Amino acid sequence: MNVPVNSSSVTNTRDWATLEKHAAQLRATTLRELFADQPGRASDMTYDVGPLRVDLSKNLIDDNALRTLTDVARDMGIEEYRQALFNGEHVNVTEDRAALHTALRIPAEHEFSVDGQDIAADVHDVLGRMRDFARSLRSGAWRGISNHTIKNVVNIGIGGSDLGPCMAARALRPYLTAGIIPHFISNIDPNDVAGTLDGLDAESTLFVVASKSFTTSETLANAHAAKRWLLKELSQEGIATESEEDIQAITEKHFVAVSTNEEKVREFGIDPRNMFGFWDWVGGRYSVDSAIGLSLMAAIGPQDFMEFLEGFHAVDDHFRTEPLEMNVPVIMGLLGVWYTNFFGAQSHAVLPYNQDLHRFPAYLQQLTMESNGKSVRLDGSEVDLNTGEIYWGEAGTNGQHAFFQLLHQGTHLIPTDFIGFINSHDDKKAADGETSMHDMLMSNFFAQTRVLAFGKTAEELREEGVDEKLIPHKVMPGNRPSTTILAEKLRPRILGALIALYEHITFVQGVVWGINSFDQWGVELGKKQANELLASVEGKESSDAGDSSTDALITYYRSLRDK
Ligand code: F6P
């Protein structure tokens, strides 16, 4: 990598101490005051990023603090790192790899090569194969073993090989236009495979085994379980026997793979002609726009998938070219740093006011927390401040009837992102037969950020004649920060833009905290120990985990396990 690896903490940058001062000032002011002092605050702090309108004005920040934050980011080398990211330099230093997800959405007419390799051509070659495959499924040209067309596409994968396509297929429900129903199996819990396959018609079901490594135990177990299910169902119908020949024929017609590991795909029995590749420079949690999106493309169609990629690209362009002070992913990333390191925020809520986006918080959890849940810097030295925002959330208005009480009156400061849409794909009339349900949803959306920001004072309650005893209980402190993201409609392009926005927010925070957002060593030990414990969990040997708690738990588990 041409950019220097920062061996010094962000806390040593020139302006970090100035940020402390700004934060002290802002903690002593209120959003009411900030709005009163700056009449143009909303328009000054509202930006368009691709198809998204982002209003940052209800954040506990002012121009001075924002400028200082961007200076700090500059000192941490954000501009150089951003360039390195887009150039395909090895920003993932611990794995010595590029993190080139931005290349996955380069328009076909653009040229992009790294070390003499024509990356743009490679990407579009795979996209072309994906399109052909998706078209053949959607048109009915691809047939199962008994000549049935495919109606169910079951993606088997986990983590980045599941969350992206699953979240996006739910989000783009109105675009499922060819009668192909996407399903997702991820968990090693047998209930997942059972619950998903129960009731599916084997003859019209195709499995996409999605795994970058093709060694992930959950995915392989589920893929084998799916193969056995197919065989059983088809044998019961008298369509296939358990002969090697039939198994091969079934696998050929009912399984495709998405992976970087051709050898393992072959071992599973999938012909490499039915494999869709990607590259080691695509991280799992950054892969929904690679061939990992195959099940999504099959369901929504190639054209909408290409629009999805355009949305990513629009935000990439903004992030790559806008000056830091006007750059929305930069500002949003820095706001996360601001609240985490200066306001003691312990989590960040994402609240999509669209039921179809209900998996978006889960998707963001992997994106942001697997990326930035790190406690050493790039050079291996320990960080000296909190890193990694804890993302969580729920679709509005369900969240309002669950945890919003704590957002409004609790003791934690929780920055929130409200994501809403101007139009709905499926508007309906409310109880009176006239009012739009979508307008009702959106009036909740607007009301919540207003109440969070401006609250209600004791004086205002008194003026309303509220009983004095209840006033402390009813005071709404306000001053709770939120960002509002509005877009026209939950279209493929807009979803792509939203994902890219958070990808870049994550990157910005990683650079400022000086950590590697692209590795995930922390998930390895648990996987390894699960393998080591399996024999004692199965009862093949007595438990000798090395600690009395685990041994006792496994012994108890064995004692009650069904024989
Ligand atoms: O959870 C660890 C992880 O490596 C993720 O980063 C990745 O998305 C997931 O496992 C699945 O990996 P694969 O696509 O190789 O099966």
Short mmCIF file of N, CA and C in Angstrom, two decimals, residues 32 49 72 76 81 93 105 154 168 172 225-226 235 275 315 325 328 347 362 382 463 474 489 515-516 526 534 549:
data_model
loop_
_atom_site.label_atom_id
_atom_site.label_comp_id
_atom_site.label_asym_id
_atom_site.label_seq_id
_atom_site.Cartn_x
_atom_site.Cartn_y
_atom_site.Cartn_z
N ARG A 32 -32.51 22.95 20.31
CA ARG A 32 -33.41 24.12 20.20
C ARG A 32 -32.56 25.38 19.98
N VAL A 49 -27.01 12.86 -1.81
CA VAL A 49 -25.96 11.92 -2.16
C VAL A 49 -26.61 10.88 -3.06
N VAL A 72 -9.35 16.34 11.56
CA VAL A 72 -8.80 15.14 12.21
C VAL A 72 -8.76 13.98 11.20
N MET A 76 -5.60 11.85 9.73
CA MET A 76 -5.49 10.39 9.78
C MET A 76 -5.35 9.80 8.37
N TYR A 81 -6.28 7.29 2.03
CA TYR A 81 -6.88 5.95 2.16
C TYR A 81 -8.04 5.77 1.18
N VAL A 93 -4.53 -4.78 5.32
CA VAL A 93 -3.11 -5.08 5.51
C VAL A 93 -2.87 -6.45 6.14
N ARG A 105 -19.29 -2.36 -9.08
CA ARG A 105 -20.38 -1.57 -9.68
C ARG A 105 -19.87 -0.55 -10.68
N VAL A 154 -33.37 -21.16 -3.66
CA VAL A 154 -32.98 -21.18 -2.24
C VAL A 154 -31.50 -20.87 -2.13
N ALA A 168 -31.82 -7.71 0.70
CA ALA A 168 -32.20 -7.01 -0.52
C ALA A 168 -33.43 -7.65 -1.17
N LEU A 172 -36.74 -5.55 -1.84
CA LEU A 172 -37.22 -5.32 -3.21
C LEU A 172 -38.38 -6.24 -3.56
N ALA A 225 -27.58 -31.16 3.39
CA ALA A 225 -28.95 -31.48 3.84
C ALA A 225 -29.94 -31.21 2.71
N ALA A 226 -29.71 -30.14 1.96
CA ALA A 226 -30.61 -29.81 0.85
C ALA A 226 -30.52 -30.88 -0.24
N SER A 235 -37.08 -39.13 -5.02
CA SER A 235 -37.22 -40.60 -5.01
C SER A 235 -38.65 -40.96 -4.68
N MET A 275 -20.85 -22.52 -11.87
CA MET A 275 -20.29 -21.76 -10.75
C MET A 275 -20.07 -20.31 -11.20
N VAL A 315 -23.21 6.67 -5.27
CA VAL A 315 -22.66 7.05 -3.96
C VAL A 315 -21.14 6.92 -3.95
N GLU A 325 -15.70 18.14 3.56
CA GLU A 325 -16.70 18.95 4.26
C GLU A 325 -18.11 18.80 3.69
N VAL A 328 -21.06 13.22 2.35
CA VAL A 328 -22.02 12.69 3.32
C VAL A 328 -21.50 11.45 4.06
N SER A 347 -24.38 2.93 21.39
CA SER A 347 -24.96 2.22 20.25
C SER A 347 -25.58 3.23 19.28
N ALA A 362 -30.06 -5.76 10.53
CA ALA A 362 -29.24 -6.98 10.66
C ALA A 362 -28.10 -6.97 9.64
N GLU A 382 -2.47 -1.42 20.58
CA GLU A 382 -3.84 -1.34 21.12
C GLU A 382 -4.46 0.04 20.94
N GLU A 463 -48.22 24.90 30.78
CA GLU A 463 -49.15 25.70 29.96
C GLU A 463 -50.30 24.85 29.44
N LYS A 474 -43.51 13.51 32.45
CA LYS A 474 -43.91 13.80 31.07
C LYS A 474 -42.92 14.68 30.32
N LYS A 489 -38.56 6.38 -3.41
CA LYS A 489 -39.28 5.12 -3.26
C LYS A 489 -38.24 4.03 -3.09
N ILE A 515 -7.96 1.44 12.35
CA ILE A 515 -8.07 -0.03 12.41
C ILE A 515 -8.30 -0.59 11.01
N ASN A 516 -8.21 -1.90 10.89
CA ASN A 516 -8.46 -2.55 9.59
C ASN A 516 -9.92 -2.97 9.52
N GLY A 526 -13.78 -19.07 17.77
CA GLY A 526 -15.05 -19.72 18.12
C GLY A 526 -15.35 -20.88 17.17
N LEU A 534 -16.90 -30.69 19.28
CA LEU A 534 -17.99 -31.48 18.70
C LEU A 534 -18.01 -32.92 19.20
N SER A 549 -16.68 -24.94 33.77
CA SER A 549 -18.01 -24.52 33.34
C SER A 549 -18.41 -25.23 32.05
#
